[in-house]
Amino acid sequence: MKESVSSVARANDKRRGGGDGQGWISLAAASLSIVLAVVLGLLGLLIVSGLGEFWPKTISDVIVRDGHGIESHTIGQIIAANDERLVLRTGELASFGSAYERIRRSEITAVSEPLDALQLILSDGRRVYARSGQTEEILRAALPATLIETQALNAAGFFTRLGIFARQFVHFVRDMPGPSALTGGVFPALVGTLVLVLLMSVLVMPLGIAAAIYLHEYAGHGRRARFVRSAVNSLAGVPAIVYGVLGLGFLVQTLGSDLDRRFYPERLPTPTFASGSLLWASITLALLTLPVVVVSIEEGLARIPPMLRQGALALGATRSETLWRLLLPAARPALLTALVLALARAAGSVAPLMLVGVVKLAPTLPIDGEFPFLHPTRQFMHLGFSVYDLALASPDALIGVPRAFACALLLIGLVVLLNLAAIITR
Amino acid sequence: MDLRSRIELTRRARARRERLTRVLATAGAGVVVFTLFAIPVFLAFELLPFAPWPDAIGHALGALLVGTTKATLAALLIALPLGIGAAIYNARFSALRLRNVVRPMLEIVEAFPSVVIGLVAAVWLAPWLRLHLFQVVLFVLGASLLVFAVGHILGSVRRTAAPGLERWLPFFLMPIFALLAILIGISIAPGAGVVPVTPWNSIVIGIALGFAAIPMVFSIAEDALGLVPDRIVDGALALGATRWQALRTLVLPTVAPSLLTAALLAAGRCAGETMIVLMASGNTALATFDPLVGLRTLSADIALTLPVTEPGSGAYRLLMLVTLLLFAFSFALNAGGERIRRKLRRHLSAL
């Protein structure tokens, strides 16, 4: 049947001179191919730029002749180049954080990639480049730091480089940051993001489940229930920054300073609750994700066949028994989906956090071995904010931007994992 | 006697549990309703105190409104054609296997953190587009012409010869597009034609915000297009319509309300989007609709100035007004969009 209709369709297309409308159909196909190309291109760009930061690059020896005809060597990795200059990442001997030099192409006499060029990793995390003969001298200059590892990058094969790449990536994920966000790892940002979304889900799930149960079981279908339902739905589309304003204005400045006046007057004017912190940020995100959670749990409850609960009620179960023993277990996939949707949305929204307590460099983790282990009044770091901060507000774009891409890749990885979990569990 | 009292006890315990559940559920709903009203009430309350409005408030607000409108319109210009076009193809013409890959893929893209899109737009797209604006315009024109040519050829070859061609068309088009892009790239030097004064301009914002909104437009449109029953279309085909005619005269008018919903929801999302505009718009408050200069939106203004504003001051009041505007605008767009969508869904499932 289907086949005969489509052959009729083909015959029709043919009779009308073929071209009729086919151009538009192809144009629709073209939109899809552009969208797909952009999505794939974006993913490719993120992966290449994000991981490229950790791939060990070849060390170059650049010989420069200055105005007086004196030649000097500069050893480092070429990280950018255009028609006029080369940008070379040189060793961090003098300054902590990667140092680099800009060299005019007109002054360069030779660029070589010597096989004996080494990357030296020092005990304080600095990276220094040298030819094999210069190692002693450099190590004397680097005191009190000692040499941890010598990597002959230019002589290294693919698998050696892969090993170095993996180690650098692990260090980036696992290490604490250096004195500025431009050095060291992003461990606190990763922990901050995770603790924030976990705290948020602990807050949002009970509330969301309760509200969805109320709307489904007790609210009925009157005008008021319909109003609340559609309002919750519309609330899901309110921009995140508006919740951020609510968080800052109401939670931090009103509620927080009230708590301080009542319970911690001795510490004033140092704020305890009246400044941005993990607590307020997670409450703000919980409010932000609440509509999504309520809507998706209620949909899940509505999908359960009514016969099930009618049977339970007919057997003499009370409403709450039906709910706890039957409906909620049956709605488990919907609960999981709601949770994961909320996690993904929370992990991805940065704008409200900028108002309620995210910082570019936090001295302490929000979670540690010290009683009471979780410190909700501390400020925290967040991967998304690190992306923004490193890319646009860092003093050194040449180092900041690749690190921003690496953070972005971590964040995307986190969000995509959560979403895949949602797609699989439902 | 003993049994009866035990039954009585159980009955009481059950009734108590029943009440407890009801109270808990009501409390949860209470919190939700509280948030519902907390935002507008809080903002309105903050507006009340009689701090003086800052000087030139009309001017400042005007520039922000123009910026927001400009960003939203530019984004819709990108997101609506691409999103709806992709949805039409995916729902009605694409191979089933392709369809089943594209949908979850765009669902994941919808969850992309906007800060990542902002990063790519600000650091990579903006400087590149500044030098390649002319080439991009040329590519769009050339690609459209090419696509029409492909369509014409497809229409005139016997489709039985290549039945899979049309259903996998996006993949066959990609190499053609790549070839065209390389051709344009070779023949025209960077920086030819118009060079915008600033890399962070409305075109970049349009592309980045538009990209962020495409998955939303796509999913709403595709959802509705998939609900149109096949037998209606089959009837039209049997009466002699071509597939394009069936789509244009039958399917599209039926789902038009949901396309409107897609536009409304996307407009709401774009107007409130913060990180992308914050990173890639230059944040210059200019009251002009010139697409080649930067802009500053309501949301970016809140993110930039609220942390450094003294509560209770005139500037603070202005920001609260801005937030209230943003809230009311997006809430109204969403409520309207959802209403239209619900009506259409009911109508379609009755078909």
mmCIF file with all atom_site columns, C-alpha atoms in Angstrom, chain A residues 73-256:
data_model
loop_
_atom_site.group_PDB
_atom_site.id
_atom_site.type_symbol
_atom_site.label_atom_id
_atom_site.label_alt_id
_atom_site.label_comp_id
_atom_site.label_asym_id
_atom_site.label_entity_id
_atom_site.label_seq_id
_atom_site.pdbx_PDB_ins_code
_atom_site.Cartn_x
_atom_site.Cartn_y
_atom_site.Cartn_z
_atom_site.occupancy
_atom_site.B_iso_or_equiv
_atom_site.pdbx_formal_charge
_atom_site.auth_seq_id
_atom_site.auth_comp_id
_atom_site.auth_asym_id
_atom_site.auth_atom_id
_atom_site.pdbx_PDB_model_num
ATOM 1   C CA . HIS A 1 73  ? 69.491 31.064 20.502 1.00 0.00 ? 73  HIS A CA 1
ATOM 2   C CA . THR A 1 74  ? 65.949 30.873 21.800 1.00 0.00 ? 74  THR A CA 1
ATOM 3   C CA . ILE A 1 75  ? 64.596 27.439 22.622 1.00 0.00 ? 75  ILE A CA 1
ATOM 4   C CA . GLY A 1 76  ? 60.881 26.765 22.944 1.00 0.00 ? 76  GLY A CA 1
ATOM 5   C CA . GLN A 1 77  ? 57.679 25.548 21.352 1.00 0.00 ? 77  GLN A CA 1
ATOM 6   C CA . ILE A 1 78  ? 56.172 27.569 18.520 1.00 0.00 ? 78  ILE A CA 1
ATOM 7   C CA . ILE A 1 79  ? 52.576 28.188 19.626 1.00 0.00 ? 79  ILE A CA 1
ATOM 8   C CA . ALA A 1 80  ? 51.510 30.781 17.065 1.00 0.00 ? 80  ALA A CA 1
ATOM 9   C CA . ALA A 1 81  ? 52.867 32.120 13.825 1.00 0.00 ? 81  ALA A CA 1
ATOM 10  C CA . ASN A 1 82  ? 51.899 34.632 11.196 1.00 0.00 ? 82  ASN A CA 1
ATOM 11  C CA . ASP A 1 83  ? 53.649 36.402 8.331  1.00 0.00 ? 83  ASP A CA 1
ATOM 12  C CA . GLU A 1 84  ? 55.388 38.877 10.638 1.00 0.00 ? 84  GLU A CA 1
ATOM 13  C CA . ARG A 1 85  ? 56.271 37.009 13.790 1.00 0.00 ? 85  ARG A CA 1
ATOM 14  C CA . LEU A 1 86  ? 56.589 33.750 15.602 1.00 0.00 ? 86  LEU A CA 1
ATOM 15  C CA . VAL A 1 87  ? 55.371 33.299 19.144 1.00 0.00 ? 87  VAL A CA 1
ATOM 16  C CA . LEU A 1 88  ? 57.584 30.946 21.095 1.00 0.00 ? 88  LEU A CA 1
ATOM 17  C CA . ARG A 1 89  ? 56.726 29.417 24.454 1.00 0.00 ? 89  ARG A CA 1
ATOM 18  C CA . THR A 1 90  ? 60.025 29.490 26.288 1.00 0.00 ? 90  THR A CA 1
ATOM 19  C CA . GLY A 1 91  ? 60.961 28.010 29.624 1.00 0.00 ? 91  GLY A CA 1
ATOM 20  C CA . GLU A 1 92  ? 59.417 29.187 32.877 1.00 0.00 ? 92  GLU A CA 1
ATOM 21  C CA . LEU A 1 93  ? 62.805 29.747 34.415 1.00 0.00 ? 93  LEU A CA 1
ATOM 22  C CA . ALA A 1 94  ? 62.445 33.401 35.282 1.00 0.00 ? 94  ALA A CA 1
ATOM 23  C CA . SER A 1 95  ? 58.743 33.614 35.925 1.00 0.00 ? 95  SER A CA 1
ATOM 24  C CA . PHE A 1 96  ? 56.167 31.157 37.107 1.00 0.00 ? 96  PHE A CA 1
ATOM 25  C CA . GLY A 1 97  ? 53.542 30.534 34.473 1.00 0.00 ? 97  GLY A CA 1
ATOM 26  C CA . SER A 1 98  ? 54.514 29.945 30.899 1.00 0.00 ? 98  SER A CA 1
ATOM 27  C CA . ALA A 1 99  ? 56.730 32.660 29.547 1.00 0.00 ? 99  ALA A CA 1
ATOM 28  C CA . TYR A 1 100 ? 56.845 33.289 25.831 1.00 0.00 ? 100 TYR A CA 1
ATOM 29  C CA . GLU A 1 101 ? 58.624 35.478 23.332 1.00 0.00 ? 101 GLU A CA 1
ATOM 30  C CA . ARG A 1 102 ? 57.541 37.166 20.154 1.00 0.00 ? 102 ARG A CA 1
ATOM 31  C CA . ILE A 1 103 ? 60.215 37.083 17.481 1.00 0.00 ? 103 ILE A CA 1
ATOM 32  C CA . ARG A 1 104 ? 60.176 39.048 14.236 1.00 0.00 ? 104 ARG A CA 1
ATOM 33  C CA . ARG A 1 105 ? 60.589 36.871 11.192 1.00 0.00 ? 105 ARG A CA 1
ATOM 34  C CA . SER A 1 106 ? 62.960 39.394 9.635  1.00 0.00 ? 106 SER A CA 1
ATOM 35  C CA . GLU A 1 107 ? 65.478 38.868 12.465 1.00 0.00 ? 107 GLU A CA 1
ATOM 36  C CA . ILE A 1 108 ? 65.441 35.078 12.313 1.00 0.00 ? 108 ILE A CA 1
ATOM 37  C CA . THR A 1 109 ? 68.390 33.485 10.576 1.00 0.00 ? 109 THR A CA 1
ATOM 38  C CA . ALA A 1 110 ? 67.576 29.840 11.177 1.00 0.00 ? 110 ALA A CA 1
ATOM 39  C CA . VAL A 1 111 ? 64.959 27.620 12.804 1.00 0.00 ? 111 VAL A CA 1
ATOM 40  C CA . SER A 1 112 ? 65.920 24.060 13.629 1.00 0.00 ? 112 SER A CA 1
ATOM 41  C CA . GLU A 1 113 ? 64.338 21.209 15.548 1.00 0.00 ? 113 GLU A CA 1
ATOM 42  C CA . PRO A 1 114 ? 67.350 19.595 17.221 1.00 0.00 ? 114 PRO A CA 1
ATOM 43  C CA . LEU A 1 115 ? 66.942 16.006 18.361 1.00 0.00 ? 115 LEU A CA 1
ATOM 44  C CA . ASP A 1 116 ? 68.713 16.688 21.652 1.00 0.00 ? 116 ASP A CA 1
ATOM 45  C CA . ALA A 1 117 ? 66.209 19.350 22.736 1.00 0.00 ? 117 ALA A CA 1
ATOM 46  C CA . LEU A 1 118 ? 64.695 18.521 26.108 1.00 0.00 ? 118 LEU A CA 1
ATOM 47  C CA . GLN A 1 119 ? 61.666 19.493 28.130 1.00 0.00 ? 119 GLN A CA 1
ATOM 48  C CA . LEU A 1 120 ? 62.560 19.525 31.821 1.00 0.00 ? 120 LEU A CA 1
ATOM 49  C CA . ILE A 1 121 ? 59.794 19.222 34.382 1.00 0.00 ? 121 ILE A CA 1
ATOM 50  C CA . LEU A 1 122 ? 60.777 20.742 37.719 1.00 0.00 ? 122 LEU A CA 1
ATOM 51  C CA . SER A 1 123 ? 59.515 19.744 41.139 1.00 0.00 ? 123 SER A CA 1
ATOM 52  C CA . ASP A 1 124 ? 57.423 22.906 41.501 1.00 0.00 ? 124 ASP A CA 1
ATOM 53  C CA . GLY A 1 125 ? 55.608 22.214 38.243 1.00 0.00 ? 125 GLY A CA 1
ATOM 54  C CA . ARG A 1 126 ? 57.590 24.537 35.991 1.00 0.00 ? 126 ARG A CA 1
ATOM 55  C CA . ARG A 1 127 ? 58.512 23.547 32.457 1.00 0.00 ? 127 ARG A CA 1
ATOM 56  C CA . VAL A 1 128 ? 61.884 24.503 31.012 1.00 0.00 ? 128 VAL A CA 1
ATOM 57  C CA . TYR A 1 129 ? 63.378 23.821 27.580 1.00 0.00 ? 129 TYR A CA 1
ATOM 58  C CA . ALA A 1 130 ? 67.057 23.165 26.939 1.00 0.00 ? 130 ALA A CA 1
ATOM 59  C CA . ARG A 1 131 ? 69.604 21.515 24.658 1.00 0.00 ? 131 ARG A CA 1
ATOM 60  C CA . SER A 1 132 ? 71.177 18.519 26.351 1.00 0.00 ? 132 SER A CA 1
ATOM 61  C CA . GLY A 1 133 ? 74.440 20.380 27.101 1.00 0.00 ? 133 GLY A CA 1
ATOM 62  C CA . GLN A 1 134 ? 72.738 23.163 29.049 1.00 0.00 ? 134 GLN A CA 1
ATOM 63  C CA . THR A 1 135 ? 70.880 21.055 31.596 1.00 0.00 ? 135 THR A CA 1
ATOM 64  C CA . GLU A 1 136 ? 73.319 21.524 34.485 1.00 0.00 ? 136 GLU A CA 1
ATOM 65  C CA . GLU A 1 137 ? 73.384 25.264 34.188 1.00 0.00 ? 137 GLU A CA 1
ATOM 66  C CA . ILE A 1 138 ? 69.611 25.533 34.043 1.00 0.00 ? 138 ILE A CA 1
ATOM 67  C CA . LEU A 1 139 ? 69.116 23.279 37.044 1.00 0.00 ? 139 LEU A CA 1
ATOM 68  C CA . ARG A 1 140 ? 71.489 25.489 39.063 1.00 0.00 ? 140 ARG A CA 1
ATOM 69  C CA . ALA A 1 141 ? 69.399 28.504 38.112 1.00 0.00 ? 141 ALA A CA 1
ATOM 70  C CA . ALA A 1 142 ? 66.187 26.726 39.018 1.00 0.00 ? 142 ALA A CA 1
ATOM 71  C CA . LEU A 1 143 ? 67.148 25.954 42.628 1.00 0.00 ? 143 LEU A CA 1
ATOM 72  C CA . PRO A 1 144 ? 65.602 25.147 45.059 1.00 0.00 ? 144 PRO A CA 1
ATOM 73  C CA . ALA A 1 145 ? 63.418 23.255 42.624 1.00 0.00 ? 145 ALA A CA 1
ATOM 74  C CA . THR A 1 146 ? 64.802 19.915 41.516 1.00 0.00 ? 146 THR A CA 1
ATOM 75  C CA . LEU A 1 147 ? 64.475 18.001 38.271 1.00 0.00 ? 147 LEU A CA 1
ATOM 76  C CA . ILE A 1 148 ? 61.655 15.480 38.163 1.00 0.00 ? 148 ILE A CA 1
ATOM 77  C CA . GLU A 1 149 ? 61.597 14.374 34.595 1.00 0.00 ? 149 GLU A CA 1
ATOM 78  C CA . THR A 1 150 ? 63.461 14.887 31.344 1.00 0.00 ? 150 THR A CA 1
ATOM 79  C CA . GLN A 1 151 ? 61.493 14.482 28.121 1.00 0.00 ? 151 GLN A CA 1
ATOM 80  C CA . ALA A 1 152 ? 63.300 14.391 24.784 1.00 0.00 ? 152 ALA A CA 1
ATOM 81  C CA . LEU A 1 153 ? 60.240 15.501 22.843 1.00 0.00 ? 153 LEU A CA 1
ATOM 82  C CA . ASN A 1 154 ? 61.827 15.822 19.403 1.00 0.00 ? 154 ASN A CA 1
ATOM 83  C CA . ALA A 1 155 ? 63.318 12.355 19.558 1.00 0.00 ? 155 ALA A CA 1
ATOM 84  C CA . ALA A 1 156 ? 60.137 10.880 21.024 1.00 0.00 ? 156 ALA A CA 1
ATOM 85  C CA . GLY A 1 157 ? 57.951 8.628  18.927 1.00 0.00 ? 157 GLY A CA 1
ATOM 86  C CA . PHE A 1 158 ? 54.191 8.723  18.720 1.00 0.00 ? 158 PHE A CA 1
ATOM 87  C CA . PHE A 1 159 ? 53.540 6.496  21.707 1.00 0.00 ? 159 PHE A CA 1
ATOM 88  C CA . THR A 1 160 ? 55.957 8.353  23.968 1.00 0.00 ? 160 THR A CA 1
ATOM 89  C CA . ARG A 1 161 ? 54.181 11.554 23.051 1.00 0.00 ? 161 ARG A CA 1
ATOM 90  C CA . LEU A 1 162 ? 50.834 9.889  23.697 1.00 0.00 ? 162 LEU A CA 1
ATOM 91  C CA . GLY A 1 163 ? 52.059 8.954  27.170 1.00 0.00 ? 163 GLY A CA 1
ATOM 92  C CA . ILE A 1 164 ? 53.181 12.520 27.877 1.00 0.00 ? 164 ILE A CA 1
ATOM 93  C CA . PHE A 1 165 ? 49.854 13.769 26.515 1.00 0.00 ? 165 PHE A CA 1
ATOM 94  C CA . ALA A 1 166 ? 47.895 11.487 28.819 1.00 0.00 ? 166 ALA A CA 1
ATOM 95  C CA . ARG A 1 167 ? 49.981 12.482 31.836 1.00 0.00 ? 167 ARG A CA 1
ATOM 96  C CA . GLN A 1 168 ? 49.576 16.192 31.117 1.00 0.00 ? 168 GLN A CA 1
ATOM 97  C CA . PHE A 1 169 ? 45.823 15.731 30.733 1.00 0.00 ? 169 PHE A CA 1
ATOM 98  C CA . VAL A 1 170 ? 45.582 13.846 34.018 1.00 0.00 ? 170 VAL A CA 1
ATOM 99  C CA . HIS A 1 171 ? 47.605 16.559 35.741 1.00 0.00 ? 171 HIS A CA 1
ATOM 100 C CA . PHE A 1 172 ? 45.289 19.214 34.315 1.00 0.00 ? 172 PHE A CA 1
ATOM 101 C CA . VAL A 1 173 ? 42.228 17.421 35.681 1.00 0.00 ? 173 VAL A CA 1
ATOM 102 C CA . ARG A 1 174 ? 43.702 16.339 39.012 1.00 0.00 ? 174 ARG A CA 1
ATOM 103 C CA . ASP A 1 175 ? 46.018 19.147 40.106 1.00 0.00 ? 175 ASP A CA 1
ATOM 104 C CA . MET A 1 176 ? 45.328 22.268 42.106 1.00 0.00 ? 176 MET A CA 1
ATOM 105 C CA . PRO A 1 177 ? 45.847 25.531 40.235 1.00 0.00 ? 177 PRO A CA 1
ATOM 106 C CA . GLY A 1 178 ? 49.067 27.493 40.610 1.00 0.00 ? 178 GLY A CA 1
ATOM 107 C CA . PRO A 1 179 ? 49.266 31.026 41.957 1.00 0.00 ? 179 PRO A CA 1
ATOM 108 C CA . SER A 1 180 ? 47.085 32.198 39.064 1.00 0.00 ? 180 SER A CA 1
ATOM 109 C CA . ALA A 1 181 ? 44.433 30.314 37.122 1.00 0.00 ? 181 ALA A CA 1
ATOM 110 C CA . LEU A 1 182 ? 46.834 30.227 34.174 1.00 0.00 ? 182 LEU A CA 1
ATOM 111 C CA . THR A 1 183 ? 49.016 27.480 35.669 1.00 0.00 ? 183 THR A CA 1
ATOM 112 C CA . GLY A 1 184 ? 48.416 24.121 37.251 1.00 0.00 ? 184 GLY A CA 1
ATOM 113 C CA . GLY A 1 185 ? 45.225 22.095 37.057 1.00 0.00 ? 185 GLY A CA 1
ATOM 114 C CA . VAL A 1 186 ? 41.515 22.753 37.276 1.00 0.00 ? 186 VAL A CA 1
ATOM 115 C CA . PHE A 1 187 ? 40.663 20.240 39.983 1.00 0.00 ? 187 PHE A CA 1
ATOM 116 C CA . PRO A 1 188 ? 38.827 22.770 42.207 1.00 0.00 ? 188 PRO A CA 1
ATOM 117 C CA . ALA A 1 189 ? 36.684 23.881 39.260 1.00 0.00 ? 189 ALA A CA 1
ATOM 118 C CA . LEU A 1 190 ? 35.741 20.290 38.491 1.00 0.00 ? 190 LEU A CA 1
ATOM 119 C CA . VAL A 1 191 ? 34.964 19.582 42.153 1.00 0.00 ? 191 VAL A CA 1
ATOM 120 C CA . GLY A 1 192 ? 33.066 22.866 42.447 1.00 0.00 ? 192 GLY A CA 1
ATOM 121 C CA . THR A 1 193 ? 30.914 22.023 39.428 1.00 0.00 ? 193 THR A CA 1
ATOM 122 C CA . LEU A 1 194 ? 30.168 18.526 40.693 1.00 0.00 ? 194 LEU A CA 1
ATOM 123 C CA . VAL A 1 195 ? 29.451 19.506 44.309 1.00 0.00 ? 195 VAL A CA 1
ATOM 124 C CA . LEU A 1 196 ? 27.253 22.348 43.098 1.00 0.00 ? 196 LEU A CA 1
ATOM 125 C CA . VAL A 1 197 ? 25.087 20.183 40.861 1.00 0.00 ? 197 VAL A CA 1
ATOM 126 C CA . LEU A 1 198 ? 24.896 17.408 43.452 1.00 0.00 ? 198 LEU A CA 1
ATOM 127 C CA . LEU A 1 199 ? 23.806 19.802 46.182 1.00 0.00 ? 199 LEU A CA 1
ATOM 128 C CA . MET A 1 200 ? 21.343 21.308 43.738 1.00 0.00 ? 200 MET A CA 1
ATOM 129 C CA . SER A 1 201 ? 19.823 17.901 42.961 1.00 0.00 ? 201 SER A CA 1
ATOM 130 C CA . VAL A 1 202 ? 19.520 17.037 46.653 1.00 0.00 ? 202 VAL A CA 1
ATOM 131 C CA . LEU A 1 203 ? 17.512 20.235 47.031 1.00 0.00 ? 203 LEU A CA 1
ATOM 132 C CA . VAL A 1 204 ? 15.447 20.068 43.864 1.00 0.00 ? 204 VAL A CA 1
ATOM 133 C CA . MET A 1 205 ? 14.406 16.421 43.672 1.00 0.00 ? 205 MET A CA 1
ATOM 134 C CA . PRO A 1 206 ? 12.259 16.138 46.855 1.00 0.00 ? 206 PRO A CA 1
ATOM 135 C CA . LEU A 1 207 ? 10.606 19.457 46.087 1.00 0.00 ? 207 LEU A CA 1
ATOM 136 C CA . GLY A 1 208 ? 10.032 18.542 42.449 1.00 0.00 ? 208 GLY A CA 1
ATOM 137 C CA . ILE A 1 209 ? 8.603  15.125 43.301 1.00 0.00 ? 209 ILE A CA 1
ATOM 138 C CA . ALA A 1 210 ? 6.302  16.583 45.969 1.00 0.00 ? 210 ALA A CA 1
ATOM 139 C CA . ALA A 1 211 ? 5.055  19.330 43.679 1.00 0.00 ? 211 ALA A CA 1
ATOM 140 C CA . ALA A 1 212 ? 4.516  16.942 40.780 1.00 0.00 ? 212 ALA A CA 1
ATOM 141 C CA . ILE A 1 213 ? 2.587  14.561 43.046 1.00 0.00 ? 213 ILE A CA 1
ATOM 142 C CA . TYR A 1 214 ? 0.435  17.422 44.253 1.00 0.00 ? 214 TYR A CA 1
ATOM 143 C CA . LEU A 1 215 ? -0.311 18.577 40.726 1.00 0.00 ? 215 LEU A CA 1
ATOM 144 C CA . HIS A 1 216 ? -1.032 15.053 39.566 1.00 0.00 ? 216 HIS A CA 1
ATOM 145 C CA . GLU A 1 217 ? -2.918 13.650 42.556 1.00 0.00 ? 217 GLU A CA 1
ATOM 146 C CA . TYR A 1 218 ? -4.501 16.440 44.511 1.00 0.00 ? 218 TYR A CA 1
ATOM 147 C CA . ALA A 1 219 ? -4.804 19.519 42.341 1.00 0.00 ? 219 ALA A CA 1
ATOM 148 C CA . GLY A 1 220 ? -7.464 18.185 40.009 1.00 0.00 ? 220 GLY A CA 1
ATOM 149 C CA . HIS A 1 221 ? -8.265 19.877 36.742 1.00 0.00 ? 221 HIS A CA 1
ATOM 150 C CA . GLY A 1 222 ? -9.825 23.107 37.910 1.00 0.00 ? 222 GLY A CA 1
ATOM 151 C CA . ARG A 1 223 ? -8.909 26.599 36.792 1.00 0.00 ? 223 ARG A CA 1
ATOM 152 C CA . ARG A 1 224 ? -6.357 27.072 39.560 1.00 0.00 ? 224 ARG A CA 1
ATOM 153 C CA . ALA A 1 225 ? -4.559 23.831 38.812 1.00 0.00 ? 225 ALA A CA 1
ATOM 154 C CA . ARG A 1 226 ? -4.475 24.662 35.119 1.00 0.00 ? 226 ARG A CA 1
ATOM 155 C CA . PHE A 1 227 ? -3.039 28.071 35.917 1.00 0.00 ? 227 PHE A CA 1
ATOM 156 C CA . VAL A 1 228 ? -0.307 26.638 38.135 1.00 0.00 ? 228 VAL A CA 1
ATOM 157 C CA . ARG A 1 229 ? 0.515  24.002 35.550 1.00 0.00 ? 229 ARG A CA 1
ATOM 158 C CA . SER A 1 230 ? 0.889  26.439 32.677 1.00 0.00 ? 230 SER A CA 1
ATOM 159 C CA . ALA A 1 231 ? 2.760  28.904 34.885 1.00 0.00 ? 231 ALA A CA 1
ATOM 160 C CA . VAL A 1 232 ? 5.278  26.232 35.888 1.00 0.00 ? 232 VAL A CA 1
ATOM 161 C CA . ASN A 1 233 ? 5.662  25.384 32.232 1.00 0.00 ? 233 ASN A CA 1
ATOM 162 C CA . SER A 1 234 ? 6.319  29.009 31.307 1.00 0.00 ? 234 SER A CA 1
ATOM 163 C CA . LEU A 1 235 ? 8.708  29.413 34.220 1.00 0.00 ? 235 LEU A CA 1
ATOM 164 C CA . ALA A 1 236 ? 10.940 26.841 32.540 1.00 0.00 ? 236 ALA A CA 1
ATOM 165 C CA . GLY A 1 237 ? 11.586 29.386 29.802 1.00 0.00 ? 237 GLY A CA 1
ATOM 166 C CA . VAL A 1 238 ? 12.570 32.273 32.048 1.00 0.00 ? 238 VAL A CA 1
ATOM 167 C CA . PRO A 1 239 ? 16.224 33.204 31.432 1.00 0.00 ? 239 PRO A CA 1
ATOM 168 C CA . ALA A 1 240 ? 18.737 31.878 33.949 1.00 0.00 ? 240 ALA A CA 1
ATOM 169 C CA . ILE A 1 241 ? 20.085 35.359 34.663 1.00 0.00 ? 241 ILE A CA 1
ATOM 170 C CA . VAL A 1 242 ? 16.714 36.363 36.143 1.00 0.00 ? 242 VAL A CA 1
ATOM 171 C CA . TYR A 1 243 ? 17.107 33.575 38.702 1.00 0.00 ? 243 TYR A CA 1
ATOM 172 C CA . GLY A 1 244 ? 20.599 34.894 39.317 1.00 0.00 ? 244 GLY A CA 1
ATOM 173 C CA . VAL A 1 245 ? 19.174 38.311 40.171 1.00 0.00 ? 245 VAL A CA 1
ATOM 174 C CA . LEU A 1 246 ? 16.693 36.666 42.533 1.00 0.00 ? 246 LEU A CA 1
ATOM 175 C CA . GLY A 1 247 ? 19.541 34.726 44.111 1.00 0.00 ? 247 GLY A CA 1
ATOM 176 C CA . LEU A 1 248 ? 21.713 37.779 44.645 1.00 0.00 ? 248 LEU A CA 1
ATOM 177 C CA . GLY A 1 249 ? 19.000 40.248 45.617 1.00 0.00 ? 249 GLY A CA 1
ATOM 178 C CA . PHE A 1 250 ? 16.767 38.012 47.701 1.00 0.00 ? 250 PHE A CA 1
ATOM 179 C CA . LEU A 1 251 ? 18.880 35.101 48.952 1.00 0.00 ? 251 LEU A CA 1
ATOM 180 C CA . VAL A 1 252 ? 22.275 36.749 49.443 1.00 0.00 ? 252 VAL A CA 1
ATOM 181 C CA . GLN A 1 253 ? 21.472 40.350 50.223 1.00 0.00 ? 253 GLN A CA 1
ATOM 182 C CA . THR A 1 254 ? 18.135 39.976 52.037 1.00 0.00 ? 254 THR A CA 1
ATOM 183 C CA . LEU A 1 255 ? 17.982 36.492 53.549 1.00 0.00 ? 255 LEU A CA 1
ATOM 184 C CA . GLY A 1 256 ? 21.754 36.179 53.990 1.00 0.00 ? 256 GLY A CA 1
#
